[in-house]
Structure formats: structure tokens, C-alpha cells
mmCIF file of C-alpha atoms and ligand atoms in Angstrom:
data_model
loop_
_atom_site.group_PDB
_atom_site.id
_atom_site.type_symbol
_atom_site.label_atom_id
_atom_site.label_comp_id
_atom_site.label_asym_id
_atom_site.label_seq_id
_atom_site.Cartn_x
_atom_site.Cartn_y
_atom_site.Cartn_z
ATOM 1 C CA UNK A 455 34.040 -28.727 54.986
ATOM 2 C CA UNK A 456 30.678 -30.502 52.641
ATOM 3 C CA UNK A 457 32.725 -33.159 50.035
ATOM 4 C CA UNK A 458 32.014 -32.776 46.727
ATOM 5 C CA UNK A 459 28.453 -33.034 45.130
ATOM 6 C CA UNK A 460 29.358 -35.480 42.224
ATOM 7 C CA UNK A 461 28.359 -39.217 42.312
ATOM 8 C CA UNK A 462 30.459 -41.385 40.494
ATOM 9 C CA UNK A 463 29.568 -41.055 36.821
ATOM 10 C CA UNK A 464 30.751 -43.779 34.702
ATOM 11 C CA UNK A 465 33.007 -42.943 31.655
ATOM 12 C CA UNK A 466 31.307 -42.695 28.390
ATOM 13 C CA UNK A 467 31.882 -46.343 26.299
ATOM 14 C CA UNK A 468 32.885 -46.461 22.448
ATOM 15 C CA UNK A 469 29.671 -47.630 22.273
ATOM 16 C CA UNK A 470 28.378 -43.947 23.089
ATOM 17 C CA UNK A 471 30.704 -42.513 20.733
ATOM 18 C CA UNK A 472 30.009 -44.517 17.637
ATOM 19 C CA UNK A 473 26.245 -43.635 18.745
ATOM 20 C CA UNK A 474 26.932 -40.086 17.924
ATOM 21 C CA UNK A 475 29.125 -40.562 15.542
ATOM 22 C CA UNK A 476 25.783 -42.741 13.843
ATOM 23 C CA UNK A 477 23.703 -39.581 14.652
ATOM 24 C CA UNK A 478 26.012 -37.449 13.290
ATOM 25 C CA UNK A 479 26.264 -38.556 10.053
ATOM 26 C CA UNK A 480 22.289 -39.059 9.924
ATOM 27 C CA UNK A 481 21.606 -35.629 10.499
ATOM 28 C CA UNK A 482 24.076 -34.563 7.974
ATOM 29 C CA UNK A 483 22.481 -36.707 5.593
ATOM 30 C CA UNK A 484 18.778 -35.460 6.537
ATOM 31 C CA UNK A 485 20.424 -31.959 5.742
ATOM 32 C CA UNK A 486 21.507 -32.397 2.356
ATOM 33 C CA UNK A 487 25.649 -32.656 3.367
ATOM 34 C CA UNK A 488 27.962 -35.302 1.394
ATOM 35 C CA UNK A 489 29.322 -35.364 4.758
ATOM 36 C CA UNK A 490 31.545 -33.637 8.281
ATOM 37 C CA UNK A 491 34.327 -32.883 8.893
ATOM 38 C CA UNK A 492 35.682 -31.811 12.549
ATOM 39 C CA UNK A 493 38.585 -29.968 13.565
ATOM 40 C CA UNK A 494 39.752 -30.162 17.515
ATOM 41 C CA UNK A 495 37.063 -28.144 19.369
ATOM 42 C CA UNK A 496 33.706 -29.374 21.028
ATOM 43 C CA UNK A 497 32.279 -31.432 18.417
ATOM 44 C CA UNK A 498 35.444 -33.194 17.918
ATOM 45 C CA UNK A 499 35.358 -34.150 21.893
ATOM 46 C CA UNK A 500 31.840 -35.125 22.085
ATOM 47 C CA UNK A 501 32.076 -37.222 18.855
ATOM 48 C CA UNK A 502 35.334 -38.915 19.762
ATOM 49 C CA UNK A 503 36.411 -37.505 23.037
ATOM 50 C CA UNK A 504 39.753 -36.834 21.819
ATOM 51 C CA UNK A 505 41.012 -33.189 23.163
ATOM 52 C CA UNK A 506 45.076 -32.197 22.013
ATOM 53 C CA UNK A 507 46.573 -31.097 24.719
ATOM 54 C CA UNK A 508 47.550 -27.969 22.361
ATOM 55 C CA UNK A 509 45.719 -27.177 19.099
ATOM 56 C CA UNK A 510 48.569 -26.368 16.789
ATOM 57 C CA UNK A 511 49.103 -26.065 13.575
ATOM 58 C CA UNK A 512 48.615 -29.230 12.198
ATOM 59 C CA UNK A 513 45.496 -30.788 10.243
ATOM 60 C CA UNK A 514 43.839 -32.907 12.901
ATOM 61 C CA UNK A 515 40.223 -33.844 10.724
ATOM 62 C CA UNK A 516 37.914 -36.196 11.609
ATOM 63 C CA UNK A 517 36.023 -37.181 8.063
ATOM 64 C CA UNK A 518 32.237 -38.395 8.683
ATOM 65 C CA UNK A 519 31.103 -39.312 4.480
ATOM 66 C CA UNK A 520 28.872 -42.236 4.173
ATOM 67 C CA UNK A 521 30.996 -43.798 1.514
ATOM 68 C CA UNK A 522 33.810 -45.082 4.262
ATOM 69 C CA UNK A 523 34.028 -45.139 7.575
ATOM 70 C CA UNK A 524 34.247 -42.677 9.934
ATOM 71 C CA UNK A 525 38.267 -41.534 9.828
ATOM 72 C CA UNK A 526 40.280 -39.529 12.052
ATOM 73 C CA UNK A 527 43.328 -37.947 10.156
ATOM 74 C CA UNK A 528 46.083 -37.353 12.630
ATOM 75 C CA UNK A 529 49.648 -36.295 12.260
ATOM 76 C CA UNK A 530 51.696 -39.423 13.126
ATOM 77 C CA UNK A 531 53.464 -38.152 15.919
ATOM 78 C CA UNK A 532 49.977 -37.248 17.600
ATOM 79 C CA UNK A 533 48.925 -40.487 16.538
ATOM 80 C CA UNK A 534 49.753 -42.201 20.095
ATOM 81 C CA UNK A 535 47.567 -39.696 21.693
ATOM 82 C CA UNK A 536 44.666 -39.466 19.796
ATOM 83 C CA UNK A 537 44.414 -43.349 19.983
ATOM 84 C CA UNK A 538 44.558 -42.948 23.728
ATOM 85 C CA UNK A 539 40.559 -41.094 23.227
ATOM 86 C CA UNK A 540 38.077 -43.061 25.222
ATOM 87 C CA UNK A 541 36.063 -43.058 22.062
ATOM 88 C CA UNK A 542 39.266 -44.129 19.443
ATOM 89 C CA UNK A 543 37.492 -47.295 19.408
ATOM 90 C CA UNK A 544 34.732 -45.615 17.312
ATOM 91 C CA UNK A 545 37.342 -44.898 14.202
ATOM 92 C CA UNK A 546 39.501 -45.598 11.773
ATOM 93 C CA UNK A 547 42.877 -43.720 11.774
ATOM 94 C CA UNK A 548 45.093 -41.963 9.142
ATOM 95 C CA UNK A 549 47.844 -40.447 9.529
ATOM 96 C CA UNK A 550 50.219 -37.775 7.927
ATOM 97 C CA UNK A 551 53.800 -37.431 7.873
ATOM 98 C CA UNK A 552 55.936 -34.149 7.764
ATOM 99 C CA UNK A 553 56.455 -32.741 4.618
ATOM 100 C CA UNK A 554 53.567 -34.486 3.348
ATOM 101 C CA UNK A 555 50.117 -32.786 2.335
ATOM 102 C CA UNK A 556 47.700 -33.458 5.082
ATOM 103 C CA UNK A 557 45.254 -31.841 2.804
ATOM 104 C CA UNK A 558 45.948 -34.329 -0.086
ATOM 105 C CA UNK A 559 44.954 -36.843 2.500
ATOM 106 C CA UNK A 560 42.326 -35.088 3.424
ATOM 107 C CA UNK A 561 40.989 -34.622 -0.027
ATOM 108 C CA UNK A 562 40.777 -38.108 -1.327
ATOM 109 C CA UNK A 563 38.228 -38.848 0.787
ATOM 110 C CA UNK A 564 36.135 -36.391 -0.187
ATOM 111 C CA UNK A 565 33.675 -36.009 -3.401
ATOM 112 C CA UNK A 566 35.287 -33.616 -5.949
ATOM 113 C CA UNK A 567 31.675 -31.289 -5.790
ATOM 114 C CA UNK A 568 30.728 -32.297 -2.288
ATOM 115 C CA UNK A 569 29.233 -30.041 0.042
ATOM 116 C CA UNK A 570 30.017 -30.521 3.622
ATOM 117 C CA UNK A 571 29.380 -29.522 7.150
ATOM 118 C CA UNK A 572 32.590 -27.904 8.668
ATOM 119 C CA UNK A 573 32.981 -27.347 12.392
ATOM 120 C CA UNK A 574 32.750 -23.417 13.618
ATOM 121 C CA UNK A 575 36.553 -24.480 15.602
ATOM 122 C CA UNK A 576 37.961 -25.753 11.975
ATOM 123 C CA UNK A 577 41.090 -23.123 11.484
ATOM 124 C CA UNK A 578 40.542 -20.673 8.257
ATOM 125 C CA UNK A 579 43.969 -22.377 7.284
ATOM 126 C CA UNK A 580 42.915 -25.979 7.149
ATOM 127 C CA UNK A 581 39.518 -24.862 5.155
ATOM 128 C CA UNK A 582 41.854 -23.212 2.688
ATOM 129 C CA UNK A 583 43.899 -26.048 2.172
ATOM 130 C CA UNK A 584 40.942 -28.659 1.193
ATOM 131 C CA UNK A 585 39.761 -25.663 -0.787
ATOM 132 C CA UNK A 586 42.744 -25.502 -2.821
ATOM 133 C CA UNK A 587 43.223 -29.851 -3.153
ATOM 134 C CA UNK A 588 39.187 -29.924 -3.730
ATOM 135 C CA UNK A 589 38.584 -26.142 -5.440
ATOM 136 C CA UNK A 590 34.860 -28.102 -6.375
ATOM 137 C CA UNK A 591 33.845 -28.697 -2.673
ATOM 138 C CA UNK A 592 31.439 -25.872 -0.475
ATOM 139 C CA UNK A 593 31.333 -26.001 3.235
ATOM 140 C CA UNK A 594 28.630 -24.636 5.440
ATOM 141 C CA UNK A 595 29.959 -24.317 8.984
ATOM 142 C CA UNK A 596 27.990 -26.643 11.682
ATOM 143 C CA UNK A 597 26.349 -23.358 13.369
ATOM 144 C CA UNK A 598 24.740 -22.879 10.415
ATOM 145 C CA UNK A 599 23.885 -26.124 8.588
ATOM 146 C CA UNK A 600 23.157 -28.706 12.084
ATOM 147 C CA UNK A 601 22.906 -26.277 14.765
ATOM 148 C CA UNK A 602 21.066 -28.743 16.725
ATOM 149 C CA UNK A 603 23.799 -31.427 16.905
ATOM 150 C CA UNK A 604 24.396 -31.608 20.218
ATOM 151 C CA UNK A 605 21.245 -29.677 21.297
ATOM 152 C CA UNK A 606 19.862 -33.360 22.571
ATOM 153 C CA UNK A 607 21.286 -34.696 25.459
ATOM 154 C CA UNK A 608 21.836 -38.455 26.143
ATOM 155 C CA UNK A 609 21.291 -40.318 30.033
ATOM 156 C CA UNK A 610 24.840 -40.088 30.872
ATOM 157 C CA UNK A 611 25.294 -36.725 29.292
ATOM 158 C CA UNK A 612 22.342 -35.509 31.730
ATOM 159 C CA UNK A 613 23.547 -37.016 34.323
ATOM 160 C CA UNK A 614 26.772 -35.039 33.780
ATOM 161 C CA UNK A 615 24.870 -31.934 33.617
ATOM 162 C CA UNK A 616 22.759 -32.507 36.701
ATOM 163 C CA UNK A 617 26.002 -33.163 38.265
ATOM 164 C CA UNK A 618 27.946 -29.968 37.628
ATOM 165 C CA UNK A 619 24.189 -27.772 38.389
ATOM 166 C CA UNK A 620 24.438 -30.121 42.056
ATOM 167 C CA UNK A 621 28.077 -28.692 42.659
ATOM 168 C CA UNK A 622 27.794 -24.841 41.671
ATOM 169 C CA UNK A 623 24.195 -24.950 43.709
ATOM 170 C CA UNK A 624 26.479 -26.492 46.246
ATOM 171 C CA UNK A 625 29.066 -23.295 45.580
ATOM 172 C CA UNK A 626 26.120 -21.044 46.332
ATOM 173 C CA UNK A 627 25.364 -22.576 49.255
ATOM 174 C CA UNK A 628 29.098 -21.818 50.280
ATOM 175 C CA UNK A 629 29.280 -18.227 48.815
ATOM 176 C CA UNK A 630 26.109 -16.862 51.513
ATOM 177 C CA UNK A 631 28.552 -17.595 54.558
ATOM 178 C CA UNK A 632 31.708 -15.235 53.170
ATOM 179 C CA UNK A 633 31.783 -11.650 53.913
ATOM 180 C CA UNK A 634 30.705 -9.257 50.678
ATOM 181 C CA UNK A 635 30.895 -5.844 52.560
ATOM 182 C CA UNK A 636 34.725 -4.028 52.307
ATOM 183 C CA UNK A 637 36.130 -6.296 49.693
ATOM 184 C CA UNK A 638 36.151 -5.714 46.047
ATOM 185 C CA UNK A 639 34.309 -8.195 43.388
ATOM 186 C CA UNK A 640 37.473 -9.756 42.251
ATOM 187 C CA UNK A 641 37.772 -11.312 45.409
ATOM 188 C CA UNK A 642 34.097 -12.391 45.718
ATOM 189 C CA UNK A 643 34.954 -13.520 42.383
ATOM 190 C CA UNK A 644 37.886 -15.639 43.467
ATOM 191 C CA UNK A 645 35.965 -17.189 46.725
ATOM 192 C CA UNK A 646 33.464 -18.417 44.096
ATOM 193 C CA UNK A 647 36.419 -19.991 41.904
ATOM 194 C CA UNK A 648 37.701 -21.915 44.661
ATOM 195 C CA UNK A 649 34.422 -23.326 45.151
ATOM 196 C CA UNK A 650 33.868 -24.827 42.013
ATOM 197 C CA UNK A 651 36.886 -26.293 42.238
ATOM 198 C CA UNK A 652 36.041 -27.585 45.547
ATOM 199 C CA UNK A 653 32.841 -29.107 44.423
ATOM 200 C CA UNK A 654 33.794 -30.626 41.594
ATOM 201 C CA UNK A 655 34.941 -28.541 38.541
ATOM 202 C CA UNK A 656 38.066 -29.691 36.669
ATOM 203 C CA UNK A 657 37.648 -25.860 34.803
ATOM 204 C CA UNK A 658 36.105 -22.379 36.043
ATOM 205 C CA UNK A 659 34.659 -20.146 32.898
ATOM 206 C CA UNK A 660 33.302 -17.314 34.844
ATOM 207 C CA UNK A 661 32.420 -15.718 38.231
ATOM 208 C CA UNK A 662 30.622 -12.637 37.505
ATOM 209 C CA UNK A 663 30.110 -10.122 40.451
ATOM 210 C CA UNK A 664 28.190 -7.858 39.339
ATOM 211 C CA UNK A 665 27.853 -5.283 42.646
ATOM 212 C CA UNK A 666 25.576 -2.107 42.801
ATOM 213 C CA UNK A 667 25.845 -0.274 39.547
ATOM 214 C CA UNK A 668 27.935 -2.945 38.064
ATOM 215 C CA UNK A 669 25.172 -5.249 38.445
ATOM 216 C CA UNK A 670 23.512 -3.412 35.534
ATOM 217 C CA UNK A 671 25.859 -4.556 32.893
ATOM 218 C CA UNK A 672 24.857 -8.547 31.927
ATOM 219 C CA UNK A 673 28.581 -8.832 31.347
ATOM 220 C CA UNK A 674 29.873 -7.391 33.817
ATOM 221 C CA UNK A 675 32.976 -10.276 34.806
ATOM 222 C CA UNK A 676 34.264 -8.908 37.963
ATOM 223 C CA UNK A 677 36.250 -5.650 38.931
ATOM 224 C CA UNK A 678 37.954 -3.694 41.587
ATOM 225 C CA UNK A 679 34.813 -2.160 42.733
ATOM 226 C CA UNK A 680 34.622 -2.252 46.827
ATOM 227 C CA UNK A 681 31.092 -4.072 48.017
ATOM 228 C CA UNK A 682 28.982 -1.750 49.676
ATOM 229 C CA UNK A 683 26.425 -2.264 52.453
ATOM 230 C CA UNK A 684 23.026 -2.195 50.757
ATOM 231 C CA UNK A 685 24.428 -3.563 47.550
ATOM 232 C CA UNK A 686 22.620 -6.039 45.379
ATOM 233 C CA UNK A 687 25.382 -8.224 43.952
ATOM 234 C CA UNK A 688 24.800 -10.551 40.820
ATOM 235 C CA UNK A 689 26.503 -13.695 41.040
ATOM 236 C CA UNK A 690 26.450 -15.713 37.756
ATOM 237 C CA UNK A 691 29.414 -18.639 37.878
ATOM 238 C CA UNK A 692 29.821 -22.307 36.176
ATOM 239 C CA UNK A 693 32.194 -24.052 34.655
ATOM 240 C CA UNK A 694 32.651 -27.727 33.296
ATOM 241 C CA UNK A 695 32.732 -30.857 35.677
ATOM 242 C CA UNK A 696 33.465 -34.335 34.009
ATOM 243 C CA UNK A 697 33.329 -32.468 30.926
ATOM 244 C CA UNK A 698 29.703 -30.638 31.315
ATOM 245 C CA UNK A 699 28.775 -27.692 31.810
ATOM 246 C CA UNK A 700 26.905 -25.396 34.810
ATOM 247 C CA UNK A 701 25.432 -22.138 34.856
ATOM 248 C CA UNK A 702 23.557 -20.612 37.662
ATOM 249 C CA UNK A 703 23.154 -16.756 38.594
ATOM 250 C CA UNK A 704 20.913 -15.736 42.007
ATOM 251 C CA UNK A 705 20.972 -11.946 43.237
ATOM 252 C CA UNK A 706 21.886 -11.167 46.376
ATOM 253 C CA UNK A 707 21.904 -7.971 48.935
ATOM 254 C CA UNK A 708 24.425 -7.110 51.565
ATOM 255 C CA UNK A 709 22.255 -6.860 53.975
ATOM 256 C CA UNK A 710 18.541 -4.648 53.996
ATOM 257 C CA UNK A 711 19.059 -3.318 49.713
ATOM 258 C CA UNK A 712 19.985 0.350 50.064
ATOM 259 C CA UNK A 713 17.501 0.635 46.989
ATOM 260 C CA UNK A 714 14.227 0.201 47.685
ATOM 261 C CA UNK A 715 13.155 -0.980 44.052
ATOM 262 C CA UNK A 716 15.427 -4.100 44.505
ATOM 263 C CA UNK A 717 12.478 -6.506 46.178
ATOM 264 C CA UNK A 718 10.073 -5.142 43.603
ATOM 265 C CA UNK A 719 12.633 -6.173 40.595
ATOM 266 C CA UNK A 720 13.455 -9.162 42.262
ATOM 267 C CA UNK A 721 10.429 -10.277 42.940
ATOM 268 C CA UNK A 722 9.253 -9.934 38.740
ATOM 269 C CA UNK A 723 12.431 -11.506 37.464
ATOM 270 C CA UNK A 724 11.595 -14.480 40.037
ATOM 271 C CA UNK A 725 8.017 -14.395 38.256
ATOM 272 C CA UNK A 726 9.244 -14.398 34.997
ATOM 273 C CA UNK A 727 12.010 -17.236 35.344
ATOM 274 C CA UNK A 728 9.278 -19.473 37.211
ATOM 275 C CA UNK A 729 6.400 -18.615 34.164
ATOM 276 C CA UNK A 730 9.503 -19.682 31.403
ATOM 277 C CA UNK A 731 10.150 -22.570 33.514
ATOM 278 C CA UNK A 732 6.474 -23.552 33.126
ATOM 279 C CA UNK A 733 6.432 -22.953 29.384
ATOM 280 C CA UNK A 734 8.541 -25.514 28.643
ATOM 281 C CA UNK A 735 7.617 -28.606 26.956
ATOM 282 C CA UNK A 736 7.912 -30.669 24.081
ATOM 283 C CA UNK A 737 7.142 -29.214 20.809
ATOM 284 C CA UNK A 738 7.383 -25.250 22.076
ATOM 285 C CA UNK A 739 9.402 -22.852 20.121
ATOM 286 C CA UNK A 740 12.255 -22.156 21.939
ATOM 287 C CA UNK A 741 11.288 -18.361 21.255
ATOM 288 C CA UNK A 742 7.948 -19.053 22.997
ATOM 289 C CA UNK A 743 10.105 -19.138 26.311
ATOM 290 C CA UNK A 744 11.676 -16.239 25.907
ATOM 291 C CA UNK A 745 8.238 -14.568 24.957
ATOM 292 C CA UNK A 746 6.867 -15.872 28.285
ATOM 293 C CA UNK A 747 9.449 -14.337 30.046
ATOM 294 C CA UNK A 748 9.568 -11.012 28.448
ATOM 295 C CA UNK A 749 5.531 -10.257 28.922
ATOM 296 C CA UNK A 750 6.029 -10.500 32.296
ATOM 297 C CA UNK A 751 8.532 -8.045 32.447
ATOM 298 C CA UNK A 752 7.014 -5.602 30.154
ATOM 299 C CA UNK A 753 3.518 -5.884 31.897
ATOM 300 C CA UNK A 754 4.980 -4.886 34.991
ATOM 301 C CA UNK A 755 6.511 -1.789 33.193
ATOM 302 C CA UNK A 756 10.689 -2.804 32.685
ATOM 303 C CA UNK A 757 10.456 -4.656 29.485
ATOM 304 C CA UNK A 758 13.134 -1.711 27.717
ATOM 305 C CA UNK A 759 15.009 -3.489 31.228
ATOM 306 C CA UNK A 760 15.344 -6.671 29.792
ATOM 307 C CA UNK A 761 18.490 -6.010 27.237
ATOM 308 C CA UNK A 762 19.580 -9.498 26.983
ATOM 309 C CA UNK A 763 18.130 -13.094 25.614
ATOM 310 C CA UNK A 764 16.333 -15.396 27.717
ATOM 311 C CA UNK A 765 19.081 -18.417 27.465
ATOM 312 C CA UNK A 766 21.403 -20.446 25.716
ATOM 313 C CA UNK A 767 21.824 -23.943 25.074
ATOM 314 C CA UNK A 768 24.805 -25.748 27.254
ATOM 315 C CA UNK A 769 26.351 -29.405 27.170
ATOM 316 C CA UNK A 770 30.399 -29.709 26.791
ATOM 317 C CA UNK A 771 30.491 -25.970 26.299
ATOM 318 C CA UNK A 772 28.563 -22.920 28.679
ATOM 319 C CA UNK A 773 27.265 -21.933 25.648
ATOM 320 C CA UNK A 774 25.817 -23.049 22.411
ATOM 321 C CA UNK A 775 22.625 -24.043 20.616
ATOM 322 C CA UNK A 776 19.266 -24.223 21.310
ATOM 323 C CA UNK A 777 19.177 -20.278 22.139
ATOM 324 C CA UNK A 778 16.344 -19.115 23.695
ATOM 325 C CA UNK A 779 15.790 -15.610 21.942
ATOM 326 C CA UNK A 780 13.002 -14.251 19.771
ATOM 327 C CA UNK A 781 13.611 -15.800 16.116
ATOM 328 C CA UNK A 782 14.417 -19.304 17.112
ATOM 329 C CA UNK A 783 11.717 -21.412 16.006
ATOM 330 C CA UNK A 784 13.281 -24.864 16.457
ATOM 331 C CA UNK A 785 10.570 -27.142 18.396
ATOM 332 C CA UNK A 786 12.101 -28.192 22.393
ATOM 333 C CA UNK A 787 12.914 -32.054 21.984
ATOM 334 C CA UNK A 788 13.277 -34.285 25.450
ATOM 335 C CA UNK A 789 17.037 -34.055 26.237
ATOM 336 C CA UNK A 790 17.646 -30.237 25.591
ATOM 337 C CA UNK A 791 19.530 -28.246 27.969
ATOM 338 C CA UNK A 792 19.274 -24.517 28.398
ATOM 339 C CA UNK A 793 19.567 -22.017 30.905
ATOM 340 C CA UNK A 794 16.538 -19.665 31.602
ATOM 341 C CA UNK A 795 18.304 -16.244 32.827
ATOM 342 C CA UNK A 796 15.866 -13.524 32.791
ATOM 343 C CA UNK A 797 16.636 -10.571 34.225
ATOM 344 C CA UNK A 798 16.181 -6.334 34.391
ATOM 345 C CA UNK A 799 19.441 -4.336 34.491
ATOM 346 C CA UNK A 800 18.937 -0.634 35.591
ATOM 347 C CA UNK A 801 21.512 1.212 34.193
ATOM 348 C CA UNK A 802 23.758 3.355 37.339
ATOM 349 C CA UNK A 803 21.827 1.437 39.451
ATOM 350 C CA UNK A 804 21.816 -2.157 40.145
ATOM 351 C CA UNK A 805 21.133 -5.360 38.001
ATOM 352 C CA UNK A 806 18.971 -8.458 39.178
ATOM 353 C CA UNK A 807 18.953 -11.994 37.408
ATOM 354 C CA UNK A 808 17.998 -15.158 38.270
ATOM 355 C CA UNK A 809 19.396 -18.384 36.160
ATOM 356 C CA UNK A 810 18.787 -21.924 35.873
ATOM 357 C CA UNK A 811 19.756 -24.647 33.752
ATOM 358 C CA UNK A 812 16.486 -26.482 32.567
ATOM 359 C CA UNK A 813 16.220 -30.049 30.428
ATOM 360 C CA UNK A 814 12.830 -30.736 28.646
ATOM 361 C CA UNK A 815 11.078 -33.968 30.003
ATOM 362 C CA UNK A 816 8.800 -35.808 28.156
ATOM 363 C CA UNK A 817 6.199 -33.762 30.034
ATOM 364 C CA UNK A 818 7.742 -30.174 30.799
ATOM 365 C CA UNK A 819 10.961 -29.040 32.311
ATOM 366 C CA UNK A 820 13.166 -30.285 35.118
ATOM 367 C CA UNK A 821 15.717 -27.600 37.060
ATOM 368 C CA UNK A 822 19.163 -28.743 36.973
ATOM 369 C CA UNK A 823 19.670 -25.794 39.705
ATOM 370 C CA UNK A 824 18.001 -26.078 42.979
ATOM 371 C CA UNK A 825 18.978 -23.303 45.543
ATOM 372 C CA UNK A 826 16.189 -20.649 46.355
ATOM 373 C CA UNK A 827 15.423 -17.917 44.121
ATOM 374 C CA UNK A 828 14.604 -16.265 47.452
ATOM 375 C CA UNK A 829 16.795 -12.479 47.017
ATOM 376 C CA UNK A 830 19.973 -13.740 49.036
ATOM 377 C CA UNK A 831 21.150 -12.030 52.093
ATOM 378 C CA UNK A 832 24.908 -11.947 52.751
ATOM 379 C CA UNK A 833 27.197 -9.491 54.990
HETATM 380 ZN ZN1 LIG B 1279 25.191 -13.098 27.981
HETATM 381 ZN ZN1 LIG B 1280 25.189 -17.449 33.651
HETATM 382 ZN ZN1 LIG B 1281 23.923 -18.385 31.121
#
């Protein structure tokens, strides 16, 4: 069968690391924060690229303040591992001991009334414990305080992405040749797994198969519901590969749709995804793309159809800031990533959605997913 889609990316350097570990504490700075701190989780990978193998329950912290240098408190027996990170290179290490405060360690390098940007991953019981060594400190969880982060992606962090959108195109590609009609969606759902894997994904986050009624529900995972002839069938799947993430949904039909309405839906939701497409550009609300999406849906009479967002952001997790939802005023900057998934879900009935993941350009947008949004056709 095809190899796998992805070229040969090139592991990120310490140089990239201490980059956004540089940007990091910037934008903290521009925000008012004395400073980070990051507990295992996705920020902690992306700034350091050090993942435990099990979060437990001791204080890993890495300490961004601008009075020192950027620290990674470790227990010492984890010590070995986190200094096996590519980007290790990027900081300095301390480390605690057993029956020794990690908080106390923690603590001293932080100012006794500081206020500080904690990531959303930091356990409640590692926040409590610099609360009670530092009772003068406030925290403001990233989400909140620099939700846009790691909304900007770097050259080898888009190549990443381009990368895993090539391989689960490449899965759809794959999916249009298997038989739909007598099995249930968990094994449609399991075809599309194996796939991923195929092409390239070290991890598999979802494989919805959303069939005939079921397609109505946005989350809708996958169930023991038996395909039927005439079915339209969401399929929304992605993962991570080298560490990035893809997202792509197309809607297809098993066979001629049993409902008639299924070419007319289709064909709106293909209008709308193409007109958000074309709305994006430097300097645009990220709402405005949702907006552009939703008129067309309401002018051709299913806007109360249209229950979900238009997108979410995506990078080393399938979802995260920029959203793309009414209320988000944030400005697109060259570099985002975001998925444009608009769709109308008619409830007993049958759902359609069609999803790409889209990076701004200096110009506009680029697709990161490339198969047709013609309505599939499987048996
Ligand atoms: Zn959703
Ligand atoms: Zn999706
Ligand atoms: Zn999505």
C-alpha cells in the first residue's frame, strides 16, 4: 500500500526552544506578569519539549521571571530524564529531594507579591502549595492572561502541521475504498485509526462517524449504529504526527443519499467553508470568520442548523486558542493555525460538515487539507 505522507522533518534545535522560551517571557512581560510558571502539559513541551512519561505527583515547574534565568525544577530522580529534552539545553536545572519542600524551592524564586501566569495543566495541588510558601503571590491561568502563546506558528512548526493535514488527507483518500454499508461506526471508526497510524501518526485523538441520524450530533464519537445504504456519514479524525496536530472532517453518502436534502446541505456548508476560507487574512477578527460562515448559512434558511463554532486553534494539541467563534476579537497574525468546520446538523436526520485546517499567509489563508470537498461516495 501508499508509504507514509511525511517528509523528513528535522528535530527542533535548543536554539528553537530558547526562542520561545525568549517569546514567552516577552509576552508575559507585555501583559503585566512578574513572570510563568509551567507544569507538564503542552506549554511545558513546546517551551522545552520535555514530556514525563507519567505526570505524577511531584512538582515538576518550569520558572520563566526576568530576574534569573529560565529554571526547570525537577525532582532529582526525574532529573536524568528531563535533561534528556531536546530543548534541556535552553535551561537551568533545580532539583528537589524527598522529604524536601519542592514548593520552598519553588518559592524563592519568586517575588513575595508577584503575579504570575500559571499553566491551565498546573495541578490545583502544586498552586496550593506556592500559595501557602508565597500567601502574597496571584496567578492568572495562561487561558486567560496569554491565550495567544502558541497561537503563532514558527517554519518548522508549520511544516509539522502541513505534515500531519498531508497524512489524514492521505487517510481519506484510504477510507473511500472500505465498505460503509452492514458494519457499524465503531468499525469505520477503527479502519480510520489504523490509517493514521499508517500515514504517520505516533497518536489517534478521534475518529468520529457520525452515520444517518448520528450525524446530527457534532460530537457524536462513534457507536454501534449499523451503516445504512443512503446514509450520509460524517467523518471528522486527526491526531498528532511529530508532535502536531490534524483535523479534517468531509461528509460522505453510501451510495445515492436516501435524503434528498443532503446535496442541498452539502452543497451550502461547502459554500460557507470556501467564503471563511476567503475571509481570512491578516488583521481580521477571528470572529469575522465565523460571521462569514454563519450568513451563509442563515441566508439560505439553516442558520438555527449551525449549533456549533466555526473553529479552533490547533498546534501540539487538536485544540486550543485562536477560536473562531463570535466574541473573539483577537486580530489573525501570519503563522496562526485553525480549523474552519462549518457545518448544519438536522436533528433525527443527518449531519453534514466540512473541515479544514487553515494558516494565515501574509496575504490570506493557505489549506493545510487538500482532498475534495466534493460530498464523498462510498459503498
Ligand atoms: Zn466541537
Ligand atoms: Zn474535527
Ligand atoms: Zn476541529
Amino acid at each position: 500500500m501508499s508509504a507514509p505522507v511525511a517528509p523528513t522533518l528535522l528535530p527542533f534545535t535548543v536554539d528553537d526552544y530558547a526562542a520561545r522560551i525568549a517569546r514567552a517571557g516577552a509576552a508575559a512581560a507585555d501583559a503585566g506578569l512578574a513572570g510563568l510558571l509551567v507544569a507538564p502539559g503542552p506549554d511545558l513541551t513546546w517551551l522545552t519539549g520535555y514530556r514525563p512519561i507519567a505526570v505524577l505527583e511531584r512538582l515538576t515547574l518550569l520558572v520563566l521571571t526576568p530576574d534569573g534565568p529560565p529554571t526547570l525544577i525537577v525532582p532529582t530522580l526525574e532529573r536524568p530524564d528531563a535533561q534528556a529534552a531536546p530543548g534541556a539545553g535552553a535551561v537551568t536545572f533545580r532539583d528537589w529531594t524527598d522529604g524536601t519542600d519542592p514548593y520552598e524551592v519553588a518559592g524563592s524564586l519568586l517575588h513575595p507579591d508577584g503575579r504570575y501566569g500559571i499553566s491551565d495543566s498546573t495541578w490545583a495541588m502544586h498552586l496550593l502549595g506556592l500559595q501557602r510558601v508565597r500567601p502574597g503571590t496571584a496567578y492568572v491561568s495562561l487561558t486567560d492572561g496569554l491565550p495567544m502563546l502558541r497561537g503563532v506558528k514558527d517554519g518548522a512548526e508549520l511544516d509539522r502541521l502541513a505534515a500531519a493535514g498531508a497524512a489524514a488527507d492521505a487517510a481519506y483518500a484510504e477510507i473511500l475504498k472500505v465498505r460503509f454499508a452492514g458494519r457499524r461506526e465503531t468499525d469505520v471508526a477503527a479502519d480510520l485509526a489504523g490509517l493514521l497510524r499508517r500515514f504517520g501518526h505516533e497518536q489517534v485523538d478521534f475518529t468520529v462517524v457520525g452515520s444517518g441520524p448520528n450525524g446530527a450530533n457534532p460530537h457524536h464519537e462513534a457507536g454501534e449504529r449499523v451503516i445504512e445504504p443512503g446514509d450520509a456519514v460524517v467523518l471528522d479524525f486527526g491526531g498528532l504526527l511529530a508532535g502536531y496536530g490534524s483535523d479534517t472532517t468531509r461528509t460522505v453518502t453510501v451510495g445515492e443519499p436516501g435524503d434528498p436534502e443532503v446535496r442541498t446541505v452539502h452543497g451550502i456548508v461547502r459554500e460557507a467553508q470556501q467564503a471563511a476560507f476567503e475571509a481570512v487574512r491578516p488583521g481580521v477578527p477571528a470572529q469575522q470568520v465565523d460571521r462569514v460562515a454563519r450568513r451563509v448559512i442563515t441566508e439560505a434558511g439553516y442558520g438555527e442548523f449551525f449549533i456549533h463554532r466555526t473553529g479552533h486553534g490547533i498546534g501540539v494539541t487538536t485544540h486550543e486558542p485562536p477560536y473562531v467563534v463570535e466574541g473573539e476579537v483577537s486580530p489573525l497574525v501570519p503563522g496562526m493555525c485553525f480549523s474552519i468546520e462549518p457545518g448544519i446538523y438536522l436533528p433525527g436526520r443527518f449531519g453534514v460538515r466540512i473541515e479544514d485546517i487553515v494558516t494565515v499567509t501574509a496575504d490570506g489563508g493557505r489549506r493545510f487539507n487538500n482532498t475534495s470537498h466534493d460530498l464523498g461516495l462510498v459503498s
